[in-house]
C-alpha positions as YAML, in Angstrom:
chain: A
units: angstrom
residues:
- id: 1
  name: MET
  ca: [77.18, -23.33, 7.90]
- id: 2
  name: ARG
  ca: [73.73, -22.23, 7.72]
- id: 3
  name: VAL
  ca: [71.61, -20.41, 10.44]
- id: 4
  name: GLN
  ca: [67.94, -19.38, 9.21]
- id: 5
  name: GLY
  ca: [69.46, -19.34, 5.67]
- id: 6
  name: VAL
  ca: [72.54, -17.31, 6.46]
- id: 7
  name: SER
  ca: [76.18, -18.80, 6.18]
- id: 8
  name: TYR
  ca: [78.27, -18.60, 9.00]
- id: 9
  name: ARG
  ca: [81.63, -20.05, 10.19]
- id: 10
  name: THR
  ca: [81.84, -21.27, 13.94]
- id: 11
  name: VAL
  ca: [84.75, -18.82, 14.58]
- id: 12
  name: TRP
  ca: [86.68, -16.17, 13.02]
- id: 13
  name: MET
  ca: [88.97, -13.31, 13.46]
- id: 14
  name: ASP
  ca: [88.48, -9.73, 12.82]
- id: 15
  name: ARG
  ca: [91.02, -6.92, 13.40]
- id: 16
  name: GLY
  ca: [92.63, -9.18, 16.21]
- id: 17
  name: VAL
  ca: [89.28, -9.75, 17.76]
- id: 18
  name: VAL
  ca: [88.17, -13.45, 17.62]
- id: 19
  name: ASN
  ca: [84.15, -13.83, 17.28]
- id: 20
  name: MET
  ca: [82.50, -17.12, 17.78]
- id: 21
  name: ILE
  ca: [79.08, -18.46, 17.91]
- id: 22
  name: ASP
  ca: [78.52, -19.41, 21.72]
- id: 23
  name: GLN
  ca: [77.50, -22.90, 21.78]
- id: 24
  name: ARG
  ca: [76.49, -22.98, 25.42]
- id: 25
  name: ALA
  ca: [73.39, -20.83, 24.38]
- id: 26
  name: LEU
  ca: [72.25, -23.08, 21.63]
- id: 27
  name: PRO
  ca: [69.78, -24.29, 20.77]
- id: 28
  name: PHE
  ca: [67.63, -21.73, 22.70]
- id: 29
  name: HIS
  ca: [69.43, -18.68, 21.63]
- id: 30
  name: PHE
  ca: [71.86, -18.03, 18.95]
- id: 31
  name: ALA
  ca: [74.51, -15.45, 19.99]
- id: 32
  name: ILE
  ca: [77.86, -14.58, 18.92]
- id: 33
  name: VAL
  ca: [80.60, -13.43, 21.70]
- id: 34
  name: SER
  ca: [83.91, -11.46, 20.83]
- id: 35
  name: LEU
  ca: [87.13, -11.99, 22.43]
- id: 36
  name: PRO
  ca: [89.49, -9.22, 22.42]
- id: 37
  name: THR
  ca: [92.39, -11.17, 23.97]
- id: 38
  name: TYR
  ca: [94.10, -14.33, 23.81]
- id: 39
  name: ARG
  ca: [93.39, -15.27, 27.45]
- id: 40
  name: ASP
  ca: [89.54, -14.74, 26.62]
- id: 41
  name: THR
  ca: [89.79, -16.99, 23.74]
- id: 42
  name: ALA
  ca: [91.57, -19.41, 25.76]
- id: 43
  name: GLU
  ca: [88.91, -19.18, 28.57]
- id: 44
  name: ALA
  ca: [86.24, -19.79, 25.60]
- id: 45
  name: ILE
  ca: [88.02, -23.00, 24.86]
- id: 46
  name: ARG
  ca: [88.04, -23.98, 28.41]
- id: 47
  name: ASP
  ca: [84.69, -23.36, 29.25]
- id: 48
  name: MET
  ca: [83.24, -24.80, 25.97]
- id: 49
  name: THR
  ca: [81.79, -21.50, 24.59]
- id: 50
  name: VAL
  ca: [83.57, -23.35, 21.60]
- id: 51
  name: ARG
  ca: [83.86, -27.06, 21.51]
- id: 52
  name: GLY
  ca: [84.77, -29.73, 18.92]
- id: 53
  name: ALA
  ca: [88.20, -31.03, 17.87]
- id: 54
  name: GLY
  ca: [88.63, -29.13, 14.61]
- id: 55
  name: VAL
  ca: [87.30, -25.71, 15.95]
- id: 56
  name: ILE
  ca: [89.14, -25.89, 19.22]
- id: 57
  name: GLY
  ca: [92.22, -26.09, 16.86]
- id: 58
  name: VAL
  ca: [91.01, -23.13, 15.02]
- id: 59
  name: ALA
  ca: [90.25, -21.15, 17.94]
- id: 60
  name: ALA
  ca: [93.74, -22.11, 19.41]
- id: 61
  name: GLY
  ca: [95.29, -20.60, 16.09]
- id: 62
  name: TYR
  ca: [93.55, -17.49, 16.51]
- id: 63
  name: ALA
  ca: [94.34, -17.15, 19.85]
- id: 64
  name: MET
  ca: [98.12, -17.60, 19.28]
- id: 65
  name: ALA
  ca: [97.80, -14.93, 16.60]
- id: 66
  name: GLN
  ca: [96.25, -12.65, 19.16]
- id: 67
  name: ALA
  ca: [99.18, -13.35, 21.50]
- id: 68
  name: VAL
  ca: [101.55, -12.10, 18.82]
- id: 69
  name: LEU
  ca: [99.51, -9.21, 18.37]
- id: 70
  name: GLU
  ca: [99.57, -8.40, 22.04]
- id: 71
  name: ALA
  ca: [103.33, -9.21, 22.94]
- id: 72
  name: PRO
  ca: [105.87, -6.55, 23.84]
- id: 73
  name: PRO
  ca: [108.76, -6.88, 21.18]
- id: 74
  name: ALA
  ca: [111.12, -6.64, 24.24]
- id: 75
  name: SER
  ca: [109.83, -9.63, 25.93]
- id: 76
  name: PHE
  ca: [108.31, -11.49, 22.98]
- id: 77
  name: ASP
  ca: [109.62, -15.13, 23.81]
- id: 78
  name: ASP
  ca: [108.49, -14.90, 27.23]
- id: 79
  name: ALA
  ca: [105.01, -13.86, 26.30]
- id: 80
  name: MET
  ca: [104.55, -16.40, 23.80]
- id: 81
  name: ALA
  ca: [105.76, -19.23, 26.14]
- id: 82
  name: THR
  ca: [103.18, -17.86, 28.65]
- id: 83
  name: ALA
  ca: [100.25, -18.00, 25.82]
- id: 84
  name: GLU
  ca: [101.38, -21.54, 24.77]
- id: 85
  name: SER
  ca: [101.16, -22.58, 28.29]
- id: 86
  name: VAL
  ca: [97.71, -21.10, 28.77]
- id: 87
  name: LEU
  ca: [96.24, -22.73, 25.69]
- id: 88
  name: ARG
  ca: [97.76, -26.11, 26.24]
- id: 89
  name: ALA
  ca: [96.12, -26.36, 29.46]
- id: 90
  name: THR
  ca: [92.50, -25.59, 28.33]
- id: 91
  name: ARG
  ca: [91.64, -29.18, 26.75]
- id: 92
  name: PRO
  ca: [94.14, -31.87, 27.00]
- id: 93
  name: THR
  ca: [92.69, -34.46, 24.67]
- id: 94
  name: ALA
  ca: [91.79, -32.60, 21.58]
- id: 95
  name: GLN
  ca: [95.00, -33.28, 19.43]
- id: 96
  name: ASN
  ca: [93.81, -30.35, 16.84]
- id: 97
  name: LEU
  ca: [94.64, -27.78, 19.66]
- id: 98
  name: PHE
  ca: [98.37, -28.93, 19.99]
- id: 99
  name: TYR
  ca: [98.69, -29.21, 16.08]
- id: 100
  name: ALA
  ca: [97.58, -25.67, 16.06]
- id: 101
  name: ILE
  ca: [100.00, -24.33, 18.48]
- id: 102
  name: GLU
  ca: [102.73, -26.39, 16.85]
- id: 103
  name: ARG
  ca: [102.05, -25.02, 13.30]
- id: 104
  name: MET
  ca: [101.83, -21.33, 14.60]
- id: 105
  name: ARG
  ca: [105.17, -21.62, 16.52]
- id: 106
  name: ALA
  ca: [106.88, -23.04, 13.34]
- id: 107
  name: SER
  ca: [105.46, -20.39, 11.26]
- id: 108
  name: LEU
  ca: [107.02, -17.79, 13.29]
- id: 109
  name: SER
  ca: [110.39, -19.25, 13.48]
- id: 110
  name: GLY
  ca: [112.04, -17.37, 10.38]
- id: 111
  name: CYS
  ca: [110.25, -13.83, 11.11]
- id: 112
  name: ARG
  ca: [112.77, -11.10, 11.08]
- id: 113
  name: ASP
  ca: [111.02, -8.29, 13.04]
- id: 114
  name: ALA
  ca: [107.80, -7.52, 14.92]
- id: 115
  name: ALA
  ca: [105.88, -6.42, 11.88]
- id: 116
  name: GLN
  ca: [106.54, -9.50, 9.98]
- id: 117
  name: ARG
  ca: [105.44, -11.68, 13.20]
- id: 118
  name: ARG
  ca: [102.30, -10.21, 13.40]
- id: 119
  name: ALA
  ca: [101.36, -10.55, 9.66]
- id: 120
  name: GLN
  ca: [102.55, -13.90, 9.64]
- id: 121
  name: ALA
  ca: [100.79, -14.95, 12.77]
- id: 122
  name: VAL
  ca: [97.40, -13.80, 11.32]
- id: 123
  name: ALA
  ca: [98.10, -15.46, 8.03]
- id: 124
  name: CYS
  ca: [98.88, -18.90, 9.47]
- id: 125
  name: ALA
  ca: [95.79, -18.79, 11.74]
- id: 126
  name: GLN
  ca: [93.60, -18.07, 8.80]
- id: 127
  name: ALA
  ca: [95.14, -20.93, 6.81]
- id: 128
  name: ILE
  ca: [94.58, -23.08, 9.62]
- id: 129
  name: ALA
  ca: [90.70, -22.07, 9.79]
- id: 130
  name: ASP
  ca: [90.49, -22.27, 6.10]
- id: 131
  name: GLU
  ca: [92.27, -25.84, 6.04]
- id: 132
  name: ASP
  ca: [89.91, -26.92, 8.44]
- id: 133
  name: ALA
  ca: [86.90, -25.91, 6.50]
- id: 134
  name: ALA
  ca: [88.27, -27.52, 3.41]
- id: 135
  name: ALA
  ca: [89.05, -30.79, 5.24]
- id: 136
  name: GLY
  ca: [85.37, -31.07, 6.50]
- id: 137
  name: GLU
  ca: [84.13, -30.54, 2.88]
- id: 138
  name: ALA
  ca: [86.49, -33.12, 1.54]
- id: 139
  name: ILE
  ca: [85.58, -35.59, 4.38]
- id: 140
  name: GLY
  ca: [82.01, -34.95, 3.40]
- id: 141
  name: MET
  ca: [82.56, -35.55, -0.53]
- id: 142
  name: CYS
  ca: [84.56, -38.93, 0.30]
- id: 143
  name: GLY
  ca: [82.18, -40.12, 2.91]
- id: 144
  name: GLN
  ca: [78.87, -39.53, 1.39]
- id: 145
  name: ALA
  ca: [79.55, -42.39, -1.13]
- id: 146
  name: ILE
  ca: [79.23, -44.99, 1.67]
- id: 147
  name: LEU
  ca: [75.47, -43.83, 2.32]
- id: 148
  name: GLY
  ca: [73.80, -44.86, -1.01]
- id: 149
  name: ALA
  ca: [70.54, -43.67, -2.12]
- id: 150
  name: SER
  ca: [69.25, -43.58, 1.33]
- id: 151
  name: ALA
  ca: [70.55, -44.27, 4.61]
- id: 152
  name: THR
  ca: [69.63, -43.92, 8.37]
- id: 153
  name: VAL
  ca: [72.64, -42.88, 10.45]
- id: 154
  name: ILE
  ca: [73.58, -43.01, 14.17]
- id: 155
  name: THR
  ca: [75.93, -40.20, 15.31]
- id: 156
  name: HIS
  ca: [77.08, -39.38, 18.95]
- id: 157
  name: CYS
  ca: [77.88, -36.13, 20.47]
- id: 158
  name: ASN
  ca: [78.29, -33.18, 17.81]
- id: 159
  name: ALA
  ca: [80.82, -33.56, 15.09]
- id: 160
  name: GLY
  ca: [79.04, -31.16, 12.45]
- id: 161
  name: TRP
  ca: [79.67, -27.57, 11.52]
- id: 162
  name: LEU
  ca: [79.80, -26.39, 15.29]
- id: 163
  name: ALA
  ca: [82.77, -28.69, 15.86]
- id: 164
  name: PHE
  ca: [84.70, -27.30, 13.08]
- id: 165
  name: ALA
  ca: [85.47, -24.13, 11.00]
- id: 166
  name: ASP
  ca: [82.59, -25.37, 8.57]
- id: 167
  name: TRP
  ca: [80.93, -28.65, 7.59]
- id: 168
  name: GLY
  ca: [82.31, -30.98, 10.39]
- id: 169
  name: THR
  ca: [83.24, -34.37, 10.28]
- id: 170
  name: ALA
  ca: [80.78, -37.07, 10.89]
- id: 171
  name: LEU
  ca: [77.93, -34.93, 9.64]
- id: 172
  name: ALA
  ca: [79.87, -33.85, 6.68]
- id: 173
  name: PRO
  ca: [78.68, -36.83, 4.56]
- id: 174
  name: ILE
  ca: [75.33, -36.58, 5.86]
- id: 175
  name: TYR
  ca: [75.30, -32.62, 4.54]
- id: 176
  name: GLN
  ca: [76.77, -33.39, 1.31]
- id: 177
  name: ALA
  ca: [74.50, -36.91, 0.61]
- id: 178
  name: HIS
  ca: [71.36, -34.46, 1.59]
- id: 179
  name: ARG
  ca: [72.49, -31.70, -0.76]
- id: 180
  name: GLU
  ca: [72.70, -34.47, -3.52]
- id: 181
  name: GLY
  ca: [69.12, -35.49, -2.98]
- id: 182
  name: LYS
  ca: [69.74, -38.71, -1.07]
- id: 183
  name: ARG
  ca: [67.28, -39.74, 1.56]
- id: 184
  name: ILE
  ca: [68.87, -39.40, 4.92]
- id: 185
  name: HIS
  ca: [67.66, -39.55, 8.35]
- id: 186
  name: VAL
  ca: [69.68, -39.26, 11.52]
- id: 187
  name: TYR
  ca: [69.29, -40.73, 14.87]
- id: 188
  name: ALA
  ca: [71.24, -38.60, 17.36]
- id: 189
  name: THR
  ca: [72.24, -39.60, 20.70]
- id: 190
  name: GLU
  ca: [71.44, -37.08, 23.36]
- id: 191
  name: THR
  ca: [74.93, -37.36, 24.56]
- id: 192
  name: ARG
  ca: [74.98, -36.86, 28.18]
- id: 193
  name: PRO
  ca: [76.18, -35.21, 30.45]
- id: 194
  name: ARG
  ca: [76.26, -32.03, 28.39]
- id: 195
  name: SER
  ca: [73.79, -33.10, 25.97]
- id: 196
  name: GLN
  ca: [75.76, -32.02, 22.57]
- id: 197
  name: GLY
  ca: [73.70, -34.53, 20.29]
- id: 198
  name: ALA
  ca: [70.11, -33.09, 21.65]
- id: 199
  name: LYS
  ca: [71.30, -29.54, 21.75]
- id: 200
  name: LEU
  ca: [73.92, -28.93, 19.04]
- id: 201
  name: THR
  ca: [73.37, -31.74, 16.45]
- id: 202
  name: ALA
  ca: [69.69, -31.73, 16.35]
- id: 203
  name: TRP
  ca: [69.81, -27.92, 15.84]
- id: 204
  name: GLU
  ca: [72.14, -27.89, 13.03]
- id: 205
  name: LEU
  ca: [70.60, -30.66, 11.34]
- id: 206
  name: ALA
  ca: [67.15, -28.71, 11.36]
- id: 207
  name: GLN
  ca: [69.00, -25.56, 9.87]
- id: 208
  name: GLU
  ca: [69.94, -27.92, 6.79]
- id: 209
  name: GLY
  ca: [66.91, -29.59, 6.63]
- id: 210
  name: VAL
  ca: [67.90, -33.07, 7.37]
- id: 211
  name: PRO
  ca: [65.61, -35.05, 9.33]
- id: 212
  name: CYS
  ca: [66.54, -35.87, 12.58]
- id: 213
  name: THR
  ca: [65.35, -37.97, 15.70]
- id: 214
  name: ILE
  ca: [66.84, -37.60, 19.34]
- id: 215
  name: ILE
  ca: [67.25, -40.53, 21.24]
- id: 216
  name: PRO
  ca: [68.58, -41.23, 24.89]
- id: 217
  name: ASP
  ca: [72.00, -42.78, 24.73]
- id: 218
  name: THR
  ca: [70.83, -46.07, 26.38]
- id: 219
  name: ALA
  ca: [68.44, -46.59, 23.21]
- id: 220
  name: ALA
  ca: [71.15, -46.97, 20.81]
- id: 221
  name: GLY
  ca: [71.40, -50.53, 21.21]
- id: 222
  name: SER
  ca: [67.71, -51.25, 20.82]
- id: 223
  name: VAL
  ca: [67.54, -49.10, 17.49]
- id: 224
  name: ILE
  ca: [70.62, -50.99, 16.20]
- id: 225
  name: ARG
  ca: [69.23, -54.34, 17.16]
- id: 226
  name: ARG
  ca: [65.99, -53.62, 15.51]
- id: 227
  name: GLY
  ca: [67.68, -53.31, 12.22]
- id: 228
  name: LEU
  ca: [66.89, -49.57, 11.77]
- id: 229
  name: ILE
  ca: [70.43, -48.46, 11.30]
- id: 230
  name: THR
  ca: [72.51, -48.39, 8.08]
- id: 231
  name: CYS
  ca: [75.85, -47.41, 9.77]
- id: 232
  name: VAL
  ca: [77.23, -45.52, 12.80]
- id: 233
  name: ILE
  ca: [79.33, -42.23, 11.85]
- id: 234
  name: VAL
  ca: [81.17, -40.40, 14.86]
- id: 235
  name: GLY
  ca: [83.98, -37.77, 15.15]
- id: 236
  name: ALA
  ca: [87.26, -37.86, 16.80]
- id: 237
  name: ASP
  ca: [89.26, -35.75, 19.10]
- id: 238
  name: ARG
  ca: [92.26, -37.75, 18.58]
- id: 239
  name: ILE
  ca: [93.52, -40.81, 16.68]
- id: 240
  name: ALA
  ca: [96.47, -43.01, 17.76]
- id: 241
  name: ALA
  ca: [99.22, -44.19, 15.38]
- id: 242
  name: ASN
  ca: [97.58, -47.69, 15.55]
- id: 243
  name: GLY
  ca: [94.17, -46.58, 14.66]
- id: 244
  name: ASP
  ca: [92.65, -46.40, 18.23]
- id: 245
  name: VAL
  ca: [90.07, -43.28, 18.56]
- id: 246
  name: ALA
  ca: [89.20, -41.11, 21.45]
- id: 247
  name: ASN
  ca: [86.11, -39.55, 20.99]
- id: 248
  name: LYS
  ca: [83.16, -38.38, 23.21]
- id: 249
  name: ILE
  ca: [82.35, -40.78, 26.16]
- id: 250
  name: GLY
  ca: [79.74, -43.23, 25.04]
- id: 251
  name: THR
  ca: [81.39, -43.85, 21.64]
- id: 252
  name: TYR
  ca: [83.16, -46.97, 22.65]
- id: 253
  name: PRO
  ca: [79.81, -48.86, 23.72]
- id: 254
  name: LEU
  ca: [78.36, -47.85, 20.68]
- id: 255
  name: ALA
  ca: [81.24, -49.18, 18.43]
- id: 256
  name: VAL
  ca: [80.61, -52.48, 20.56]
- id: 257
  name: LEU
  ca: [76.81, -52.54, 19.98]
- id: 258
  name: ALA
  ca: [77.78, -51.89, 16.05]
- id: 259
  name: GLN
  ca: [79.93, -54.81, 15.98]
- id: 260
  name: THR
  ca: [77.64, -57.26, 17.79]
- id: 261
  name: HIS
  ca: [74.92, -56.41, 15.25]
- id: 262
  name: ARG
  ca: [77.18, -56.22, 12.10]
- id: 263
  name: VAL
  ca: [76.58, -52.56, 11.65]
- id: 264
  name: PRO
  ca: [79.41, -50.56, 10.11]
- id: 265
  name: PHE
  ca: [81.00, -47.98, 12.47]
- id: 266
  name: TYR
  ca: [83.17, -45.24, 10.92]
- id: 267
  name: VAL
  ca: [85.22, -42.49, 12.37]
- id: 268
  name: ALA
  ca: [85.25, -39.33, 10.26]
- id: 269
  name: ALA
  ca: [88.17, -36.96, 10.95]
- id: 270
  name: PRO
  ca: [90.56, -34.61, 9.31]
- id: 271
  name: THR
  ca: [94.25, -35.92, 9.29]
- id: 272
  name: THR
  ca: [95.32, -33.05, 11.71]
- id: 273
  name: THR
  ca: [93.66, -35.17, 14.32]
- id: 274
  name: ILE
  ca: [95.88, -38.05, 14.11]
- id: 275
  name: ASP
  ca: [98.76, -38.26, 16.52]
- id: 276
  name: LEU
  ca: [101.62, -40.32, 15.37]
- id: 277
  name: ALA
  ca: [103.50, -39.73, 18.34]
- id: 278
  name: CYS
  ca: [100.84, -41.44, 20.30]
- id: 279
  name: ALA
  ca: [101.31, -45.17, 19.76]
- id: 280
  name: THR
  ca: [98.09, -46.49, 21.02]
- id: 281
  name: GLY
  ca: [94.92, -45.17, 22.41]
- id: 282
  name: ASP
  ca: [96.39, -46.15, 26.11]
- id: 283
  name: ALA
  ca: [98.48, -43.08, 25.73]
- id: 284
  name: ILE
  ca: [95.88, -40.43, 24.90]
- id: 285
  name: PRO
  ca: [95.35, -38.32, 27.78]
- id: 286
  name: ILE
  ca: [91.54, -38.38, 29.02]
- id: 287
  name: GLU
  ca: [90.03, -35.07, 30.09]
- id: 288
  name: GLU
  ca: [88.05, -35.36, 33.34]
- id: 289
  name: ARG
  ca: [85.54, -32.34, 33.86]
- id: 290
  name: SER
  ca: [83.78, -31.25, 36.81]
- id: 291
  name: GLU
  ca: [81.31, -33.44, 38.53]
- id: 292
  name: GLU
  ca: [78.69, -30.66, 38.25]
- id: 293
  name: GLU
  ca: [78.06, -31.17, 34.75]
- id: 294
  name: VAL
  ca: [76.56, -34.48, 35.77]
- id: 295
  name: LEU
  ca: [74.76, -33.39, 38.72]
- id: 296
  name: TRP
  ca: [73.11, -30.46, 37.25]
- id: 297
  name: VAL
  ca: [71.39, -29.78, 34.15]
- id: 298
  name: THR
  ca: [70.45, -26.53, 32.22]
- id: 299
  name: GLY
  ca: [67.14, -26.34, 30.24]
- id: 300
  name: LEU
  ca: [64.32, -23.90, 29.00]
- id: 301
  name: THR
  ca: [61.28, -23.36, 31.42]
- id: 302
  name: ALA
  ca: [57.83, -23.17, 29.99]
- id: 303
  name: ASP
  ca: [57.88, -19.28, 30.51]
- id: 304
  name: GLY
  ca: [61.12, -19.06, 28.29]
- id: 305
  name: ARG
  ca: [63.68, -18.75, 31.12]
- id: 306
  name: LEU
  ca: [67.08, -20.69, 31.19]
- id: 307
  name: GLU
  ca: [67.11, -22.63, 34.34]
- id: 308
  name: ARG
  ca: [69.95, -24.72, 35.91]
- id: 309
  name: VAL
  ca: [68.37, -27.50, 37.96]
- id: 310
  name: ARG
  ca: [70.22, -30.23, 40.17]
- id: 311
  name: ILE
  ca: [69.00, -33.80, 39.13]
- id: 312
  name: ALA
  ca: [70.70, -35.86, 42.07]
- id: 313
  name: ALA
  ca: [70.70, -35.89, 45.81]
- id: 314
  name: ALA
  ca: [72.46, -32.85, 47.61]
- id: 315
  name: ASP
  ca: [74.95, -35.32, 48.72]
- id: 316
  name: ALA
  ca: [75.52, -37.40, 45.53]
- id: 317
  name: ARG
  ca: [78.93, -37.41, 43.95]
- id: 318
  name: ALA
  ca: [79.70, -38.21, 40.28]
- id: 319
  name: ARG
  ca: [82.78, -38.80, 38.05]
- id: 320
  name: ASN
  ca: [82.95, -37.13, 34.80]
- id: 321
  name: TRP
  ca: [85.30, -38.71, 32.09]
- id: 322
  name: ALA
  ca: [84.61, -36.54, 28.89]
- id: 323
  name: PHE
  ca: [86.16, -38.90, 26.57]
- id: 324
  name: ASP
  ca: [86.81, -42.75, 25.83]
- id: 325
  name: VAL
  ca: [88.91, -44.70, 23.51]
- id: 326
  name: THR
  ca: [87.44, -47.11, 20.88]
- id: 327
  name: PRO
  ca: [89.77, -49.66, 19.74]
- id: 328
  name: ALA
  ca: [90.92, -49.88, 16.23]
- id: 329
  name: SER
  ca: [89.59, -53.20, 15.84]
- id: 330
  name: LEU
  ca: [85.79, -52.09, 16.37]
- id: 331
  name: ILE
  ca: [86.37, -49.55, 13.36]
- id: 332
  name: THR
  ca: [85.09, -50.43, 9.96]
- id: 333
  name: ALA
  ca: [87.34, -47.42, 8.53]
- id: 334
  name: LEU
  ca: [88.40, -44.04, 8.87]
- id: 335
  name: ILE
  ca: [86.93, -41.15, 6.72]
- id: 336
  name: THR
  ca: [89.53, -38.49, 6.18]
- id: 337
  name: ASN
  ca: [90.02, -35.39, 3.91]
- id: 338
  name: ARG
  ca: [92.81, -37.57, 2.29]
- id: 339
  name: GLY
  ca: [90.21, -40.70, 1.49]
- id: 340
  name: ILE
  ca: [88.60, -43.63, 3.51]
- id: 341
  name: ILE
  ca: [91.25, -45.82, 5.00]
- id: 342
  name: ALA
  ca: [91.63, -48.91, 7.28]
- id: 343
  name: ALA
  ca: [92.15, -48.16, 11.02]
- id: 344
  name: GLU
  ca: [95.49, -49.54, 11.07]
- id: 345
  name: PRO
  ca: [99.10, -48.45, 11.24]
- id: 346
  name: ARG
  ca: [100.20, -48.83, 7.81]
- id: 347
  name: ALA
  ca: [97.20, -47.03, 6.29]
- id: 348
  name: ILE
  ca: [97.81, -44.12, 8.76]
- id: 349
  name: ARG
  ca: [101.38, -44.03, 8.00]
- id: 350
  name: ASP
  ca: [100.79, -43.95, 4.11]
- id: 351
  name: ILE
  ca: [98.03, -41.36, 4.41]
- id: 352
  name: MET
  ca: [99.94, -38.99, 6.64]
- id: 353
  name: ARG
  ca: [102.87, -39.25, 3.87]
- id: 354
  name: ALA
  ca: [100.43, -38.12, 1.20]
- id: 355
  name: HIS
  ca: [99.87, -34.93, -0.37]
- id: 356
  name: PRO
  ca: [96.87, -33.07, 1.43]
- id: 357
  name: SER
  ca: [94.94, -32.53, -1.84]
- id: 358
  name: GLY
  ca: [94.59, -36.28, -2.34]
- id: 359
  name: VAL
  ca: [90.77, -37.02, -1.40]
- id: 360
  name: THR
  ca: [90.27, -40.16, -3.43]
- id: 361
  name: ALA
  ca: [88.04, -42.64, -1.41]
- id: 362
  name: LEU
  ca: [89.33, -45.94, -1.29]
- id: 363
  name: ILE
  ca: [87.22, -48.15, 0.87]
- id: 364
  name: PRO
  ca: [88.84, -51.06, 2.29]
...
């Protein structure tokens, strides 16, 4: 990713310390936080210092590596069981988190001693990060073909650089198309209640030089109905075996609007987001976050101070589901790092059996 022309990854580890871009501070301040222990990294996942399906998995992989580095040899198994439990409780919907934990556990199973475990843990965590970045780039290469010489795209929430180690998912085709000289314009829904579209997507598109217009979530239907949109591209936090998709709340009504007005609706995600053990979207756990996120907002005052203000009456209550589920029947196709496929069980099973290097785009 580019920040004022300098290349960054969203999260990285250096000598046991996890470093990440503090997404809570954006777009007003660009800051890096350093996290010396796995518990610090787990808390950063929980409090959304880092957020986005792919990078949650990357951060969890690094946190597992930190746990290995910290674990006393005499009580290694107990220490790792505790670390896993702490990490699994951070964000229950994002499949990439659980993928990273399981992969890290499997990679350690054949290690003979503490030194080998430490080396293997660091190598595996780095591999997860590198593969996440490569998957985003492959999604961009596959997906840019759907955009043609020019396109106007609506996206929801943030599924770009900040949501993955690099490149992202929903925004990866846009970045690839833009770098190839295609004329791309993005409408970014503000994405209440945390405003990831307004705060994060618009910011990173500006860093890349992609034209972007922020709209209220409730304006999406009007914009689509007026014929201004070429397609919708969103990300995913978990994809069920039947093609149902969990993503940021507000994705489902956007898919309904797209189908009503015959606009293609694409979901971009790496195969690590697919959960074959989850039969349908009804089985996906939906995180519910604090009502405070709905009742309060944080922004920049005229004199440059970050302020948190209440936007509802003192006795008002709220519900705050973080995700919703979009049925496979509303999805035009899934854009993955192994190709573009139909959101249906057979296509998903076939692509999960394919070699990870296969990135040929096969538009159904």
